Coordinates of C-alpha atoms and ligand atoms in Angstrom, one line a residue:
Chain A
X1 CA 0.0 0.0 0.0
X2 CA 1.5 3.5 -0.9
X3 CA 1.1 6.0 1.7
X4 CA -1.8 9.2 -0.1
X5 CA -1.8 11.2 3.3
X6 CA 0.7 13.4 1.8
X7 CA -0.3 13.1 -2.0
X8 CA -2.2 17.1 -2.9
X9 CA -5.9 17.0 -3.8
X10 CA -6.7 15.0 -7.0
X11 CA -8.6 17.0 -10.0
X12 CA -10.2 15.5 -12.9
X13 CA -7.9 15.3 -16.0
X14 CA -8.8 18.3 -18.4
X15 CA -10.2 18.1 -21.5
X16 CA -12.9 19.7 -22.2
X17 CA -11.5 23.0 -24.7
X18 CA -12.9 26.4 -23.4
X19 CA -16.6 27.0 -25.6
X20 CA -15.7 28.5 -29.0
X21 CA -11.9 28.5 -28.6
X22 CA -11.3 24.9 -30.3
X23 CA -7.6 25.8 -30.5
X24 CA -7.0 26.5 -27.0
X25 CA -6.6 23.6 -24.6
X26 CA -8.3 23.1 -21.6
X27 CA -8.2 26.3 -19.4
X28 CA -7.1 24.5 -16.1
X29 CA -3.3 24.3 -17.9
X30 CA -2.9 27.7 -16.9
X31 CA -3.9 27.4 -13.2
X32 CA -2.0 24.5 -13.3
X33 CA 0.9 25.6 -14.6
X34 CA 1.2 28.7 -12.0
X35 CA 0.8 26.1 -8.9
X36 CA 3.6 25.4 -7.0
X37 CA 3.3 21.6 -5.8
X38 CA 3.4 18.9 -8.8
X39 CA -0.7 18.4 -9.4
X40 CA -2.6 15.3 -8.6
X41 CA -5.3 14.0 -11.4
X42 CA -8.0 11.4 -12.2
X43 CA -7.9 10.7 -15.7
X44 CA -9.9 8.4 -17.7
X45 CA -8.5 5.2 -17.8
X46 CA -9.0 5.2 -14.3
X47 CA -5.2 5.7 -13.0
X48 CA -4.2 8.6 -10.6
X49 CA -1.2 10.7 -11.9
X50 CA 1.1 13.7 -11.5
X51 CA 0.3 16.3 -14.5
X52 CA 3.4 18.2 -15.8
X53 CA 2.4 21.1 -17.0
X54 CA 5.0 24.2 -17.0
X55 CA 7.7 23.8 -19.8
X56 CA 10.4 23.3 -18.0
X57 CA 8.4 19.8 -16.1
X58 CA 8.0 18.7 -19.5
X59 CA 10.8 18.7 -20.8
X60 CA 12.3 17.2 -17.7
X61 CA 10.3 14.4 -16.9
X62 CA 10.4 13.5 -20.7
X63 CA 14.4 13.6 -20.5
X64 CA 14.7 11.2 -17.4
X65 CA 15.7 7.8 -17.6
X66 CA 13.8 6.6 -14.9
X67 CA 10.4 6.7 -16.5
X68 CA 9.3 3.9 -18.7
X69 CA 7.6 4.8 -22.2
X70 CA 5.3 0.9 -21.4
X71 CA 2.3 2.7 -21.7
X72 CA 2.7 5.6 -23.8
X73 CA 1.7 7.7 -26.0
X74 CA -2.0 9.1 -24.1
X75 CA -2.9 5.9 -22.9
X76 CA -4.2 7.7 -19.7
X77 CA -7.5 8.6 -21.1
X78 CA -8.2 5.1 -23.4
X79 CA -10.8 3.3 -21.8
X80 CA -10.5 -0.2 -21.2
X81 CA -6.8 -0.7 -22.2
X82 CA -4.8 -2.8 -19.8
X83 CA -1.9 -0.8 -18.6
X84 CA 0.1 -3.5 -17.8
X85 CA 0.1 -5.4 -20.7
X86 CA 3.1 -6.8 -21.6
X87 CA 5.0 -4.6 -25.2
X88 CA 4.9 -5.6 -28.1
X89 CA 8.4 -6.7 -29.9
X90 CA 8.9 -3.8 -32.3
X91 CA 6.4 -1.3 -30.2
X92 CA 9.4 1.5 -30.6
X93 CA 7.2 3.7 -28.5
X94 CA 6.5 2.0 -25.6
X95 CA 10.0 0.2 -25.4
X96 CA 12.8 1.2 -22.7
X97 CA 16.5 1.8 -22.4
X98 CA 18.6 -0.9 -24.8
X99 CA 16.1 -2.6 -26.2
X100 CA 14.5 1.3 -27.5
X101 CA 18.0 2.2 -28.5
X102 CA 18.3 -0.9 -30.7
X103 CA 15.4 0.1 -32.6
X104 CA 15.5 3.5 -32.7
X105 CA 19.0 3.1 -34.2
X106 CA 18.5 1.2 -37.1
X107 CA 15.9 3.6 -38.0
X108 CA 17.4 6.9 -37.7
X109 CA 19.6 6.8 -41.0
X110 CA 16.1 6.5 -43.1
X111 CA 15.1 9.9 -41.0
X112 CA 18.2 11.9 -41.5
X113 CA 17.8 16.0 -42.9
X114 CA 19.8 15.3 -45.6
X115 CA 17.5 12.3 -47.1
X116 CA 14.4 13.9 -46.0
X117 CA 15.4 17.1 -47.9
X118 CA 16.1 14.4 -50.4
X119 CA 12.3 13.6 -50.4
X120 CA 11.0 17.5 -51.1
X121 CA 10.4 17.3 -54.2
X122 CA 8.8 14.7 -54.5
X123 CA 6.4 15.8 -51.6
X124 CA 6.1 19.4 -53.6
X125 CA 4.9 16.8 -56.5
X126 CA 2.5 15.0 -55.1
X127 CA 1.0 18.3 -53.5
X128 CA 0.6 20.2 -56.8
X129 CA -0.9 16.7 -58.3
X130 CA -3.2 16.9 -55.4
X131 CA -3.7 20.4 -55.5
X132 CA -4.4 20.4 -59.4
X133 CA -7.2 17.9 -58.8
X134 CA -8.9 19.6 -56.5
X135 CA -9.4 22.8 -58.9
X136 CA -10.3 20.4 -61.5
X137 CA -13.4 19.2 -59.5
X138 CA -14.2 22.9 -58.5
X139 CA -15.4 23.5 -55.2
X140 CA -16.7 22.8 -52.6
X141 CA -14.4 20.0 -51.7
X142 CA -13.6 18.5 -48.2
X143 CA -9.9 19.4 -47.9
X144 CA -9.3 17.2 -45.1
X145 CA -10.4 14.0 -46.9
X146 CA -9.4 15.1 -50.8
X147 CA -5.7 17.0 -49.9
X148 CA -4.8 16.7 -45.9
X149 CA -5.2 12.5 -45.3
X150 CA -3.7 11.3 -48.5
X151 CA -0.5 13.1 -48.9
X152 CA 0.9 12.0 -45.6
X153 CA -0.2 8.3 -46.5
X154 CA 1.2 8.4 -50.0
X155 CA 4.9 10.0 -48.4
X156 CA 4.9 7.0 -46.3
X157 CA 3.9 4.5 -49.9
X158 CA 7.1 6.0 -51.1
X159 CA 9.1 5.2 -48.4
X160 CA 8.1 2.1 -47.3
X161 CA 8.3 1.2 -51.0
X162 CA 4.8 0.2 -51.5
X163 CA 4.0 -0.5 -55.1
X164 CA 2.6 2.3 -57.2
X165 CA -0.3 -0.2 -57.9
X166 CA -1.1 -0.5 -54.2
X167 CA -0.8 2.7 -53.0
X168 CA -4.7 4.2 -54.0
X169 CA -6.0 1.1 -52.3
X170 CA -2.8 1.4 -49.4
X171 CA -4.5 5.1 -48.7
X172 CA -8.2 4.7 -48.7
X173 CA -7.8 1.4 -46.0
X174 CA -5.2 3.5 -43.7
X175 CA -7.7 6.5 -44.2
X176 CA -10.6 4.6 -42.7
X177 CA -7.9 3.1 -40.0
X178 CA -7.1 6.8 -39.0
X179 CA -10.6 7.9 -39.1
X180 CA -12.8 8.3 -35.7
X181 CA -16.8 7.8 -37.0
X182 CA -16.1 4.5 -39.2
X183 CA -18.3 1.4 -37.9
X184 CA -16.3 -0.8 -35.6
X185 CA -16.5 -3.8 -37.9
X186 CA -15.2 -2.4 -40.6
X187 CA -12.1 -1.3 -38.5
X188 CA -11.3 -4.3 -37.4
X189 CA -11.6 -5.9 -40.9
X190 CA -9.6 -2.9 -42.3
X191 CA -6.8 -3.1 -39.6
X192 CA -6.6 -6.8 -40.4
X193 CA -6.2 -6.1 -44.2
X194 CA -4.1 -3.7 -43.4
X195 CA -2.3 -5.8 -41.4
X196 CA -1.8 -8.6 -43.5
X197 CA -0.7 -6.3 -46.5
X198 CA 2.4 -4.8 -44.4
X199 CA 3.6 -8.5 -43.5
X200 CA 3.1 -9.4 -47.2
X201 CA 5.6 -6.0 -48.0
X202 CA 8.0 -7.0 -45.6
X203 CA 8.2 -11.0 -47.0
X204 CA 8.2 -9.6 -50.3
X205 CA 11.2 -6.9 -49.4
X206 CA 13.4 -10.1 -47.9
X207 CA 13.0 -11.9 -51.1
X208 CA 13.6 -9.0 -53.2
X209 CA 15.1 -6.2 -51.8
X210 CA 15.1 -2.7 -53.2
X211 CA 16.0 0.6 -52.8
X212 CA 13.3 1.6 -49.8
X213 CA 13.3 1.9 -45.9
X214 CA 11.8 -1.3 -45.0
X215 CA 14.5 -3.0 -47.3
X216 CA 17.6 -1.4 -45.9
X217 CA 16.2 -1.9 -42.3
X218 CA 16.2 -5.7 -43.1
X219 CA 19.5 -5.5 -44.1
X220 CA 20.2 -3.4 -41.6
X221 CA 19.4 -5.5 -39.0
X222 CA 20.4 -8.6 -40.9
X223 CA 24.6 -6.8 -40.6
X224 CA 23.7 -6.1 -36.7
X225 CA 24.4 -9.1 -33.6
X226 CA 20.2 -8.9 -33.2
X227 CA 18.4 -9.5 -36.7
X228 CA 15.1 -7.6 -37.1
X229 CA 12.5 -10.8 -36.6
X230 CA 9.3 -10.7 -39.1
X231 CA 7.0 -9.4 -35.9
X232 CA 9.5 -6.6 -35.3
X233 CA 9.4 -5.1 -38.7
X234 CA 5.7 -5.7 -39.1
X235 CA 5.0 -3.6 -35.9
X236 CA 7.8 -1.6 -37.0
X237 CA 6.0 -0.7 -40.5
X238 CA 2.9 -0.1 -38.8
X239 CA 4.3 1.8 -36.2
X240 CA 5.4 4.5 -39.2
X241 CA 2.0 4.3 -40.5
X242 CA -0.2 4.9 -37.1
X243 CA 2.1 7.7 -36.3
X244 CA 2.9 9.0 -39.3
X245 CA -0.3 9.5 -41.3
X246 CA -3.1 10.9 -39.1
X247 CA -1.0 13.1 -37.5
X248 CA 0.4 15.1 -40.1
X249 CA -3.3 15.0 -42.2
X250 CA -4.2 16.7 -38.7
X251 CA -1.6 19.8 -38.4
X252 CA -2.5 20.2 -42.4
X253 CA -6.3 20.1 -41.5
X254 CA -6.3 22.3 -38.3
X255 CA -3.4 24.5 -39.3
X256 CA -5.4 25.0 -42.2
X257 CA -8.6 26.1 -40.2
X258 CA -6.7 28.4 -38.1
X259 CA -5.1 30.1 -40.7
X260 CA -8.4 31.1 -42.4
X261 CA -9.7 32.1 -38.8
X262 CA -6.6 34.6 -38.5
X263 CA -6.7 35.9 -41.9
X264 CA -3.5 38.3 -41.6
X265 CA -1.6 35.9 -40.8
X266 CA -2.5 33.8 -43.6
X267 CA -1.9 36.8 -46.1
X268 CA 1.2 37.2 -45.0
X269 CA 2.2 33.5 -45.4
X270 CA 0.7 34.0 -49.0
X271 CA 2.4 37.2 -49.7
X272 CA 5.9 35.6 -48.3
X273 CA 6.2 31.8 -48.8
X274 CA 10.2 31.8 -46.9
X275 CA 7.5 32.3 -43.3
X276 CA 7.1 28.6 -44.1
X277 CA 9.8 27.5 -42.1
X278 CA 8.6 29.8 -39.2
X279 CA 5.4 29.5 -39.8
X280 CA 5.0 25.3 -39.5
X281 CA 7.0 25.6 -35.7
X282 CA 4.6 27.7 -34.6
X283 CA 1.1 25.9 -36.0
X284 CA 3.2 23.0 -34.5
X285 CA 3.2 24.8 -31.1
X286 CA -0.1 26.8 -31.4
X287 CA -1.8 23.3 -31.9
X288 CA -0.3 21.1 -30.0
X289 CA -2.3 17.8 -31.7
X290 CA -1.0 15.4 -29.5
X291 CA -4.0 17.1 -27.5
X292 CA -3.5 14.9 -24.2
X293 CA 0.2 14.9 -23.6
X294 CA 2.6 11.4 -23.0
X295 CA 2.8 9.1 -19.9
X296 CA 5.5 7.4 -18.3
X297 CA 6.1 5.5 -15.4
X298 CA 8.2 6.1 -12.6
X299 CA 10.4 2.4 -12.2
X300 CA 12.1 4.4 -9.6
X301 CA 11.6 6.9 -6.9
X302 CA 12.3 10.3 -8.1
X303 CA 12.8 13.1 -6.2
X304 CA 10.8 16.2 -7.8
X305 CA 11.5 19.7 -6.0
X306 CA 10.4 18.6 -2.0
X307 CA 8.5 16.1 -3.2
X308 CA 9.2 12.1 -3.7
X309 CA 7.6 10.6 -7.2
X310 CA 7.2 6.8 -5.9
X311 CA 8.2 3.8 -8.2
X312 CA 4.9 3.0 -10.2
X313 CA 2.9 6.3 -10.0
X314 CA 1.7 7.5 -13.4
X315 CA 3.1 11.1 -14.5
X316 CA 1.5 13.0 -17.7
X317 CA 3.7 15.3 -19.9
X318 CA 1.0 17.7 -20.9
X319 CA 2.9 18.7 -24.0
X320 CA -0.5 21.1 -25.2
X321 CA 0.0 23.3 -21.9
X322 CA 3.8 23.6 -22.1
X323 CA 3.6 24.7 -25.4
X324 CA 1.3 27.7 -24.2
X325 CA 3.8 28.6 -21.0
X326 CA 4.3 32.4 -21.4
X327 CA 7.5 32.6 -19.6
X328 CA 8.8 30.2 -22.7
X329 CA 6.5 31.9 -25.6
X330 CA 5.4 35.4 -24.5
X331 CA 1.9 36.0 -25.8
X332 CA 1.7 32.0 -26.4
X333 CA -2.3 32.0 -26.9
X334 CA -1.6 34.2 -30.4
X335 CA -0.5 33.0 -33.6
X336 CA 2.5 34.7 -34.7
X337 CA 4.0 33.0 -38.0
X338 CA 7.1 34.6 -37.3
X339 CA 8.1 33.6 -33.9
X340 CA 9.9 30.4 -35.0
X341 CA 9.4 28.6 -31.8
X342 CA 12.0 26.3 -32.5
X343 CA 12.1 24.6 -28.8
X344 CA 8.2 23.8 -29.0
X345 CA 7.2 20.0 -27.2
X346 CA 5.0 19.6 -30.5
X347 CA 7.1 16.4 -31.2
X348 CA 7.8 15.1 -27.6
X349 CA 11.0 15.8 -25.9
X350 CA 14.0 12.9 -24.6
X351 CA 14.9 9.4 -26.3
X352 CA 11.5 9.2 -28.2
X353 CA 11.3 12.6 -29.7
X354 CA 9.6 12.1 -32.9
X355 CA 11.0 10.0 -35.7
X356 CA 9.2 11.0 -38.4
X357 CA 10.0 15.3 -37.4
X358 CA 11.6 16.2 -40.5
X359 CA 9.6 14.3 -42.9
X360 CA 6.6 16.2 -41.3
X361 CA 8.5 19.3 -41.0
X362 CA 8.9 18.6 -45.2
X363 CA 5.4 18.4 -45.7
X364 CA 3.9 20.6 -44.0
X365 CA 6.4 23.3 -45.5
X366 CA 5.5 22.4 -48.8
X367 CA 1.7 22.7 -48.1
X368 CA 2.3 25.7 -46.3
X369 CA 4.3 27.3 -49.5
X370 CA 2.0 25.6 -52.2
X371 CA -1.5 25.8 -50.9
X372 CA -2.5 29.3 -50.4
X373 CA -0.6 30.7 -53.1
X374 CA -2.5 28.4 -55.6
X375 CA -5.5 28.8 -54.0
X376 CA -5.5 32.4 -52.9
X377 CA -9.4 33.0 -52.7
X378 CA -9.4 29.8 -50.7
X379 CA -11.9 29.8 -47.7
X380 CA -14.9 27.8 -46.0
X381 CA -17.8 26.4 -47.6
X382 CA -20.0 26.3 -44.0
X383 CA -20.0 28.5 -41.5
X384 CA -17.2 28.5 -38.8
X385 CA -19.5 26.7 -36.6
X386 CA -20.7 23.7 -38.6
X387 CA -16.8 22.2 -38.0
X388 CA -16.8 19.5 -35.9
X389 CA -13.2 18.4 -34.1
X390 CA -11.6 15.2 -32.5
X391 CA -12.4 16.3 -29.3
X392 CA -11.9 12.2 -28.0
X393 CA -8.8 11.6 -30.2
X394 CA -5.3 10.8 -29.2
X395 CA -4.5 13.1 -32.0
X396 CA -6.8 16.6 -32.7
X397 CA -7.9 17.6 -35.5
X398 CA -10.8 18.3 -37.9
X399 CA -13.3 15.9 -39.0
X400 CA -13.7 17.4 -42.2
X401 CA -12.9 20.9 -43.7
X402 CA -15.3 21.7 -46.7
X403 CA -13.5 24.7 -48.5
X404 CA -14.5 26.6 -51.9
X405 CA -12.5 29.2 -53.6
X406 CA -13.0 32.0 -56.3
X407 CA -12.8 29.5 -59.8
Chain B
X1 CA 34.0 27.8 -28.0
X2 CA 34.4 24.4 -27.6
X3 CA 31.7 21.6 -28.2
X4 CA 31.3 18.5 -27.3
X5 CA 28.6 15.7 -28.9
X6 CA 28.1 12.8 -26.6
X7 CA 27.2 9.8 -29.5
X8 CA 25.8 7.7 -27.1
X9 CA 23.3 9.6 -26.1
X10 CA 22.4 11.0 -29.3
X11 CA 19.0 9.7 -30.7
X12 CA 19.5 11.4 -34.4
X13 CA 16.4 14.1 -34.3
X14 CA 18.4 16.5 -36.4
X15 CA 17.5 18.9 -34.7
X16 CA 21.2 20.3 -34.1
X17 CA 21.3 19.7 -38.3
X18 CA 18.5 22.0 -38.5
X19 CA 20.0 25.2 -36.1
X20 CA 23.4 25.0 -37.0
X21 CA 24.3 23.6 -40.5
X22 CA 27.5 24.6 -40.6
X23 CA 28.4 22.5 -37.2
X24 CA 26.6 19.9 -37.2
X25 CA 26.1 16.9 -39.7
X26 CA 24.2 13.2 -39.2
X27 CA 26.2 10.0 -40.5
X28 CA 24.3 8.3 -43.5
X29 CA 25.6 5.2 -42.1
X30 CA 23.5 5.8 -38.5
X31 CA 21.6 8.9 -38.4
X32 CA 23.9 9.9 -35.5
X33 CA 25.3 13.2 -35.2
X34 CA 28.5 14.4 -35.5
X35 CA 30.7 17.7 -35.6
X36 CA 32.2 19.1 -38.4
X37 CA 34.2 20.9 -36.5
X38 CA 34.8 21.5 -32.2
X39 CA 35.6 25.0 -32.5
X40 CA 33.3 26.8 -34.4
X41 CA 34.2 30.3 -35.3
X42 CA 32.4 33.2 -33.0
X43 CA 29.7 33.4 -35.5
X44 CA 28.1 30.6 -35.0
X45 CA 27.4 31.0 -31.3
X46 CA 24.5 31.6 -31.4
X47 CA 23.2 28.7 -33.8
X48 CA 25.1 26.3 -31.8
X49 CA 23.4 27.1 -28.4
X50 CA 20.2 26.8 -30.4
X51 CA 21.1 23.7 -30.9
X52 CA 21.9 22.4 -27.7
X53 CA 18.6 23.9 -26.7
X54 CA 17.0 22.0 -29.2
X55 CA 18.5 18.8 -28.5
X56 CA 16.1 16.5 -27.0
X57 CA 18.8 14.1 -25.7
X58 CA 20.7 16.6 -24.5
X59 CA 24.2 15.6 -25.9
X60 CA 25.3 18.8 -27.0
X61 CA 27.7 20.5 -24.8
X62 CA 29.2 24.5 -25.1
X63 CA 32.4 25.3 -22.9
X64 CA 34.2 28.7 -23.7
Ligands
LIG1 C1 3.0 16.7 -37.4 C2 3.1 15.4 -37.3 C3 3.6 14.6 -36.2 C4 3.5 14.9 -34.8 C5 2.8 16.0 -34.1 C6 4.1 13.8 -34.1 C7 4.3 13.7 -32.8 C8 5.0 12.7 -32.1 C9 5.3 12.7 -30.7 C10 4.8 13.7 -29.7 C11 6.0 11.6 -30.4 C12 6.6 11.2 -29.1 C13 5.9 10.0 -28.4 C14 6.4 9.7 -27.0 O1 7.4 10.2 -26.6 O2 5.8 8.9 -26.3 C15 6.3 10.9 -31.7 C16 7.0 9.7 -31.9 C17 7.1 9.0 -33.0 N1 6.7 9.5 -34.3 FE1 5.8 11.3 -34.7 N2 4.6 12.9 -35.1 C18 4.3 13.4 -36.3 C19 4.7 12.8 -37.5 C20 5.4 11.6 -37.7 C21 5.7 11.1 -39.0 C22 5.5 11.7 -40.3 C23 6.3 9.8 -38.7 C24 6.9 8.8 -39.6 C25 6.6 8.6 -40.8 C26 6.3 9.7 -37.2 C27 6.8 8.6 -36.6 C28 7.0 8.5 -35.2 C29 7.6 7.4 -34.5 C30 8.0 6.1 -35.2 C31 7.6 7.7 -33.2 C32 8.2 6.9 -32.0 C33 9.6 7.2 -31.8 C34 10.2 6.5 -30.6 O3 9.5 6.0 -29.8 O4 11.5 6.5 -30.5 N3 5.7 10.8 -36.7 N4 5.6 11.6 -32.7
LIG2 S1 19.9 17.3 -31.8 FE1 20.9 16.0 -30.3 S2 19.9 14.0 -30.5 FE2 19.4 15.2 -32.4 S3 21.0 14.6 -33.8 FE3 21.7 16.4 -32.8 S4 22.9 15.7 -31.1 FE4 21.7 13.9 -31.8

């Protein structure tokens, strides 16, 4: 039994966003963030745990050793999930120590600036494709489902090397995986199918290799004293899929919104495409999509300020409300495309900072640049109000975004 | 100034590839950073602490 005499007063985990401000988190971050003791909350999944807030908790309970990734990445507020369940081999982001390491090292050479700089123009390519098709249907179009969820699933075609022939078919079935309204039957069908045709890929890639990711990580692995097994790089292709597509199809979908709802802001991305750079760190900040932060577990006790984190409890990274810590980012609750916010916790902080970063940072700098110069009369096709948002989802966002423009 | 890159720790984010170009590289061979130089020239100061700030394994170390 632990001892809760001295444990502060436990509040509900927020998340509920303040009435009409969908881009704002929860406003109990703030109070939060000015309290002095570490806070105490009940979050969904029916665990107790310490809520990081400020900036600086963030980042350094996300940098510490001593807390265990088992049960990341917002597993706090999934509902019936067994927290204990044992990780899956190939889970990079809920493995520890070494055996994260091992993983996490054979894939950083596919991630590298240089080859993901490599990949720009072919992301430019397949934004103008998308971009031209859109104009050539006329509007209104849904922008989220016709431009902002298949680019990010096509990138990851190309660098998984998924056959050209595959890849319409690849998209549609990881669309439906990523969405949060599609009927629970044909989920589980889909994520089977989905499944099955990644474990296909990878048998296919160790009979015939080729000049892709999931081919040199064979080999990779195949030169290392630990061979990838088959599970590993079947989780480990998934992995890059789930984290990969619905993510970035968010930040293009919401940053999108925003951007129309702050209209001098977006003119002056339109009028200057080199804010793109800038102006993706801050949308990545201002947004924050992974909406409910990152648990770890303490597999020690860790002394925090005066007070004693003890082996087991839960602790939250709230990644959302560090992001929106003034004494870091003065006026944080503005969009300023300019501010170039370069230290924002959009992508995590510590051994499991994002992966995929650059390839995001890629795309979303090419949408940024391409977009709203090609479609300059671009705006919504229902009012402001009509949009509804993935207010349960590990990963915010809009559900749709029906746009129309000037033809 | 005087940097050091501690490999081991390094999880190849790019991040310090991103601040300071001119520093910083990532092998092709591992994704893992290293320096291009350990004394940069004054100019790059301010890049360079960028990029430890930035580092999310916090392997980059300034003296001087
Ligand atoms: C804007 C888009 C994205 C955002 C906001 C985002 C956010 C994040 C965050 C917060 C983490 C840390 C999770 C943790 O520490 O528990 C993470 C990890 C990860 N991301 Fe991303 N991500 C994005 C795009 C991508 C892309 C494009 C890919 C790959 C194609 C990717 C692959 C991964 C992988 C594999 C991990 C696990 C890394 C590890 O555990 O070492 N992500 N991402
Ligand atoms: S920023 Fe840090 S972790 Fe990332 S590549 Fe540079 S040294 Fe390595």
């Amino acid at each position: 039994m632990t001892d809760t005499s001295s444990l502060p007063t436990t509040r509900a985990f927020p998340t509920a966003r303040p009435a009409g401000c969908p881009f704002d988190p929860a406003e109990d971050y703030a109070r939060f963030r000015t309290e002095e003791s570490l806070t105490r909350v009940s979050c969904p999944a029916g665990i107790d745990a310490y809520l990081l807030s400020s900036y600086d908790e963030v980042r350094a309970l996300l940098n510490d050793p001593r807390l265990s990734s088992r049960a990341a990445v917002s597993t706090h507020v999934v509902l019936d999930r067994d927290l204990d369940a044992p990780t899956v081999p190939g889970s990079i982001l809920h493995l520890d120590g070494p055996a994260h390491a091992r993983l996490r090292r054979m894939l950083t050479p596919e991630f590298t600036v240089k080859r993901m700089q490599a990949l720009r123009e072919y992301v430019r390519g397949l934004i103008d494709e998308r971009i031209d098709a859109i104009l050539a249907k006329g509007g209104p179009v849904d922008l989220y489902q016709e431009f902002a969820l298949p680019i990010p699933s096509l990138v990851i075609c190309e660098l998984l090397g998924v056959p050209y022939a595959d890849r319409d078919r690849f998209q549609a079935q990881s669309s439906i995986l990523v969405s949060t309204d599609a009927a629970p039957e044909l989920m589980a069908a889909t994520s089977q199918e989905v499944q099955q045709y990644i474990a296909g890929l990878v048998m296919t890639k160790m009979a015939e290799p080729a000049d892709d990711l999931l081919s040199r990580l064979i080999q990779r692995g195949n030169e290392s004293e630990t061979p990838l097994t088959l599970e590993e790089l079947i989780v480990l292709g998934l992995s890059l899929l789930v984290a990969g597509h619905e993510t970035t199809a968010n930040m293009i979908g919401l940053s999108t919104l925003a951007l129309l709802r702050n209209p001098e802001q977006l003119a002056a991305l339109r009028e200057d495409p080199s804010l793109a750079e800038s102006a993706v760190e801050e949308m990545l900040r201002y947004l924050s999509i992974v909406q409910f932060g990152l648990l770890r577990n303490a597999t020690e006790d860790i002394e925090f300020g005066d007070e004693t984190i003890r082996a087991g409890e839960w602790l939250v990274a709230a990644l959302a409300s560090g992001n929106r810590d003034e004494s870091v980012f003065p006026n944080a609750e503005k969009i300023d495309l300019r501010r170039n916010p370069t230290t924002h916790l959009a992508f995590g902080f510590g051994a499991h900072q994002c992966i995929g970063q650059q390839l995001a940072r890629v795309e979303l700098q090419e949408v940024f640049s391409r977009l709203y110069q090609r479609i300059p009369t671009l705006r919504l096709a229902v009012p402001f109000e009509e949009i509804t948002f993935k207010d349960n989802a590990l990963a915010y966002g809009v559900r749709g975004l029906p746009v129309t423009w000037d033809a | 100034m005087r940097i050091t890159l501690d490999e081991e720790t390094c999880i190849g984010a790019g991040q310090c590839v991103l601040a300071a170009p001119e520093v910083f590289d990532q092998r092709d061979s591992d994704g893992i950073a290293v320096l291009l130089t350990e004394t940069p020239e004054e100019d790059q100061r301010a890049a360079v602490a960028d990029a430890a700030i930035r580092c999310p394994a916090l392997a980059i170390r300034i003296t001087g």
